Short mmCIF file of C-alpha atoms in Angstrom, two decimals:
data_model
loop_
_atom_site.label_atom_id
_atom_site.label_comp_id
_atom_site.label_asym_id
_atom_site.label_seq_id
_atom_site.Cartn_x
_atom_site.Cartn_y
_atom_site.Cartn_z
CA UNK K 43 72.55 161.07 -141.63
CA UNK K 44 76.35 161.12 -141.98
CA UNK K 45 77.39 162.55 -145.29
CA UNK K 46 79.68 164.74 -147.34
CA UNK K 47 77.91 167.50 -149.21
CA UNK K 48 79.34 169.24 -152.24
CA UNK K 49 78.10 172.45 -153.80
CA UNK K 50 77.40 173.17 -156.54
CA UNK K 51 76.70 169.90 -158.38
CA UNK K 52 77.23 171.45 -161.82
CA UNK K 53 79.21 174.55 -162.77
CA UNK K 54 80.13 176.24 -166.02
CA UNK K 55 82.83 178.90 -165.96
CA UNK K 56 84.73 180.87 -168.56
CA UNK K 57 88.49 180.57 -168.82
CA UNK K 58 90.13 183.07 -166.48
CA UNK K 59 87.27 183.22 -164.01
CA UNK K 60 87.73 182.26 -160.38
CA UNK K 61 86.02 179.11 -159.16
CA UNK K 62 85.01 178.14 -155.64
CA UNK K 63 83.99 174.57 -154.87
CA UNK K 64 82.63 173.91 -151.43
CA UNK K 65 82.48 170.78 -149.33
CA UNK K 66 80.94 170.08 -145.96
CA UNK K 67 80.81 167.06 -143.69
CA UNK K 68 78.77 166.39 -140.57
CA UNK K 69 80.86 163.59 -139.08
CA UNK K 70 83.53 165.67 -137.29
CA UNK K 71 86.14 163.96 -139.45
CA UNK K 72 89.67 165.32 -139.02
CA UNK K 73 90.90 164.68 -142.52
CA UNK K 74 89.41 165.95 -145.76
CA UNK K 75 90.51 165.57 -149.37
CA UNK K 76 89.95 167.01 -152.80
CA UNK K 77 90.27 164.71 -155.82
CA UNK K 78 89.61 165.18 -159.49
CA UNK K 79 88.42 162.36 -161.69
CA UNK K 80 89.08 162.23 -165.42
CA UNK K 81 88.36 159.38 -167.83
CA UNK K 82 91.24 156.93 -167.91
CA UNK K 83 93.10 158.63 -165.07
CA UNK K 84 91.08 157.58 -162.08
CA UNK K 85 91.07 159.66 -158.93
CA UNK K 86 93.95 162.07 -158.52
CA UNK K 87 94.63 163.73 -155.18
CA UNK K 88 94.80 167.53 -155.32
CA UNK K 89 95.02 168.50 -151.66
CA UNK K 90 94.65 166.90 -148.26
CA UNK K 91 93.71 168.66 -145.05
CA UNK K 92 94.55 167.12 -141.68
CA UNK K 93 92.56 169.68 -139.71
CA UNK K 94 91.82 173.40 -139.61
CA UNK K 95 94.60 175.35 -141.38
CA UNK K 96 96.68 172.18 -141.77
CA UNK K 97 96.76 171.48 -145.49
CA UNK K 98 99.21 169.60 -147.71
CA UNK K 99 99.64 169.30 -151.42
CA UNK K 100 98.61 166.10 -153.08
CA UNK K 101 99.84 164.77 -156.40
CA UNK K 102 98.44 167.50 -158.67
CA UNK K 103 98.17 170.77 -156.68
CA UNK K 104 99.24 173.14 -159.45
CA UNK K 105 96.50 175.63 -160.30
CA UNK K 106 94.55 174.95 -157.11
CA UNK K 107 94.47 176.17 -153.55
CA UNK K 108 92.39 175.20 -150.57
CA UNK K 109 90.95 176.68 -147.43
CA UNK K 110 89.85 175.00 -144.23
CA UNK K 111 88.80 177.40 -141.50
CA UNK K 112 86.32 175.06 -139.82
CA UNK K 113 86.71 171.31 -139.34
CA UNK K 114 83.45 170.60 -141.17
CA UNK K 115 84.17 172.73 -144.22
CA UNK K 116 86.84 172.44 -146.93
CA UNK K 117 86.97 174.65 -150.03
CA UNK K 118 88.81 174.23 -153.32
CA UNK K 119 89.68 177.41 -155.21
CA UNK K 120 90.74 177.73 -158.80
CA UNK K 121 92.24 181.13 -159.46
CA UNK K 122 91.85 181.96 -163.14
CA UNK K 123 90.37 178.68 -164.33
CA UNK K 124 91.83 176.90 -167.33
CA UNK K 125 90.10 174.65 -169.83
CA UNK K 126 92.22 171.70 -168.71
CA UNK K 127 90.64 172.00 -165.27
CA UNK K 128 87.37 170.74 -166.72
CA UNK K 129 86.73 167.65 -164.64
CA UNK K 130 84.63 166.07 -161.94
CA UNK K 131 85.82 167.10 -158.50
CA UNK K 132 85.23 164.94 -155.47
CA UNK K 133 85.57 165.87 -151.85
CA UNK K 134 86.06 163.14 -149.26
CA UNK K 135 86.54 162.93 -145.53
CA UNK K 136 87.89 160.36 -143.11
CA UNK K 137 87.92 160.12 -139.35
CA UNK K 138 91.68 160.40 -139.45
CA UNK K 139 94.29 159.97 -142.20
CA UNK K 140 94.27 156.43 -143.54
CA UNK K 141 90.84 155.47 -142.27
CA UNK K 142 88.11 154.77 -144.79
CA UNK K 143 86.79 157.62 -146.89
CA UNK K 144 83.32 159.04 -147.29
CA UNK K 145 82.92 160.79 -150.64
CA UNK K 146 80.57 163.49 -151.75
CA UNK K 147 78.58 163.22 -154.97
CA UNK K 148 80.97 165.42 -156.91
CA UNK K 149 80.97 168.77 -158.70
CA UNK K 150 81.04 168.65 -162.49
CA UNK K 151 83.02 171.66 -163.66
CA UNK K 152 83.15 172.77 -167.27
CA UNK K 153 85.61 175.55 -168.14
CA UNK K 154 84.95 177.11 -171.56
CA UNK O 106 97.74 155.70 -159.64
CA UNK O 107 101.27 154.42 -159.19
CA UNK O 108 100.38 152.39 -156.14
CA UNK O 109 97.33 150.43 -157.14
CA UNK O 110 95.85 149.29 -160.37
CA UNK O 111 93.24 146.93 -161.64
CA UNK O 112 94.26 144.44 -164.27
CA UNK O 113 91.11 144.82 -166.41
CA UNK O 114 89.44 148.03 -167.44
CA UNK O 115 85.97 146.82 -168.39
CA UNK O 116 83.92 143.69 -167.84
CA UNK O 117 80.51 142.73 -169.16
CA UNK O 118 78.71 139.68 -167.76
CA UNK O 119 75.27 138.11 -167.67
CA UNK O 120 73.11 138.37 -164.62
CA UNK O 121 73.68 135.43 -162.31
CA UNK O 122 77.32 134.91 -163.26
CA UNK O 123 80.22 135.26 -160.86
CA UNK O 124 82.91 137.86 -161.53
CA UNK O 125 86.36 138.63 -160.15
CA UNK O 126 88.30 141.88 -160.42
CA UNK O 127 91.97 142.09 -159.61
CA UNK O 128 94.18 144.79 -158.21
CA UNK O 129 97.95 144.76 -157.92
CA UNK O 130 99.97 147.21 -155.91
CA UNK O 131 103.64 148.01 -156.00
CA UNK O 132 104.61 148.48 -152.37
CA UNK O 133 103.74 147.20 -148.93
CA UNK O 134 100.24 148.06 -147.78
CA UNK O 135 98.47 147.57 -144.48
CA UNK O 136 94.98 147.53 -145.93
CA UNK O 137 93.18 147.38 -149.26
CA UNK O 138 89.88 149.17 -149.66
CA UNK O 139 87.40 148.35 -152.40
CA UNK O 140 85.01 151.07 -153.47
CA UNK O 141 82.17 151.08 -155.97
CA UNK O 142 81.05 154.12 -157.88
CA UNK O 143 77.61 154.34 -159.41
CA UNK O 144 77.06 156.62 -162.36
CA UNK O 145 76.87 160.23 -161.25
CA UNK O 146 77.81 159.46 -157.67
CA UNK O 147 80.94 159.45 -155.57
CA UNK O 148 82.76 156.23 -154.66
CA UNK O 149 81.49 154.31 -151.65
CA UNK O 150 83.43 151.80 -149.57
CA UNK O 151 82.06 148.27 -149.92
CA UNK O 152 84.68 146.10 -148.27
CA UNK O 153 88.17 146.37 -146.83
CA UNK O 154 90.76 143.74 -146.10
CA UNK O 155 93.77 144.16 -143.84
CA UNK O 156 97.25 142.76 -144.37
CA UNK O 157 96.75 140.11 -141.67
CA UNK O 158 93.65 138.76 -143.45
CA UNK O 159 93.63 136.51 -146.49
CA UNK O 160 89.92 136.66 -147.18
CA UNK O 161 86.96 138.79 -146.19
CA UNK O 162 83.32 138.28 -147.03
CA UNK O 163 80.34 140.59 -146.97
CA UNK O 164 77.13 139.24 -148.45
CA UNK O 165 77.84 138.36 -152.10
CA UNK O 166 81.23 140.11 -151.97
CA UNK O 167 84.50 138.35 -151.30
CA UNK O 168 87.84 140.13 -151.08
CA UNK O 169 91.19 138.41 -150.97
CA UNK O 170 94.64 139.73 -150.26
CA UNK O 171 97.93 138.09 -151.11
CA UNK O 172 100.72 140.13 -149.59
CA UNK O 173 103.42 137.95 -151.14
CA UNK O 174 102.28 138.77 -154.67
CA UNK O 175 101.02 142.22 -153.67
CA UNK O 176 97.60 141.66 -155.14
CA UNK O 177 93.99 141.77 -154.08
CA UNK O 178 90.81 140.59 -155.72
CA UNK O 179 87.14 141.38 -155.39
CA UNK O 180 84.62 138.75 -156.34
CA UNK O 181 80.88 139.13 -156.71
CA UNK O 182 78.77 136.00 -156.58
CA UNK O 183 75.62 135.74 -158.70
CA UNK O 184 75.92 139.26 -160.05
CA UNK O 185 72.77 141.31 -160.39
CA UNK O 186 71.99 144.27 -162.62
CA UNK O 187 72.35 146.60 -159.66
CA UNK O 188 75.99 145.55 -159.34
CA UNK O 189 76.70 147.56 -162.50
CA UNK O 190 79.24 150.16 -161.40
CA UNK O 191 82.91 151.07 -161.46
CA UNK O 192 84.97 149.28 -158.83
CA UNK O 193 88.18 150.73 -157.43
CA UNK O 194 90.84 149.34 -155.17
CA UNK O 195 92.71 151.72 -152.92
CA UNK O 196 95.87 151.04 -150.97
CA UNK O 197 97.71 152.93 -148.30
CA UNK O 198 101.43 153.44 -148.47
CA UNK O 199 103.77 153.76 -145.49
CA UNK O 200 104.73 157.35 -144.91
CA UNK O 201 101.83 158.73 -146.89
CA UNK O 202 98.68 159.74 -145.07
CA UNK O 203 96.25 159.02 -147.82
CA UNK O 204 95.10 156.18 -150.03
CA UNK O 205 96.00 155.75 -153.65
CA UNK O 206 93.27 154.63 -155.99
CA UNK O 207 93.49 152.37 -158.99
CA UNK O 208 91.97 153.44 -162.28
CA UNK O 209 88.90 151.30 -161.75
CA UNK O 210 87.12 148.43 -163.45
CA UNK O 211 83.82 149.15 -165.12
CA UNK O 212 81.42 146.25 -164.56
CA UNK O 213 78.25 145.92 -166.59
CA UNK O 214 75.76 143.23 -165.65
CA UNK O 215 73.37 142.42 -168.48
CA UNK O 216 69.89 141.11 -167.66
#
């Protein structure tokens, strides 16, 4: 069953805490992405990873960093979370850049 | 997104009606993807249309692409309640190795 798995599904953190969002895929896709989705703003690209240790900033990378040490796993890290990082975060993967995406079910993060 | 956008934000129709959603993009694209997102889930690809195609069909879905006007549409024939979802278009952009998503159109099909 080819899929993208995100953990956790729901997360509540206090402002200033560190946050780790994890994403895995079982399709051997080269490219992986992190997006955030906010009402009225659609999907905004945070980071893109072309393969292991080959990451590039997306449109809104400030306040985030990523790690990809294995092709099947891509992490999003928020160092010292802020309330404006409350959002739904989606991970996606594609066979290569610019092929169609497979999305995970999202992580709903609340920063209080 | 600066590269793709839907022209309507929300649509509400009766079951059995046909519906069309539009997407316009600002630069050349080689392909337009249409995704649907059910509540609480991630987007899922439902149909894609390439720049050398004018129309693509998949079941009750029909996508069109007009490269001269830089617009694409997604039509659903005889909509059913289970078609209720948010629909996004996504376009690629030369030189960028990712797709840009429109803000989405929320479709509600009323029984």
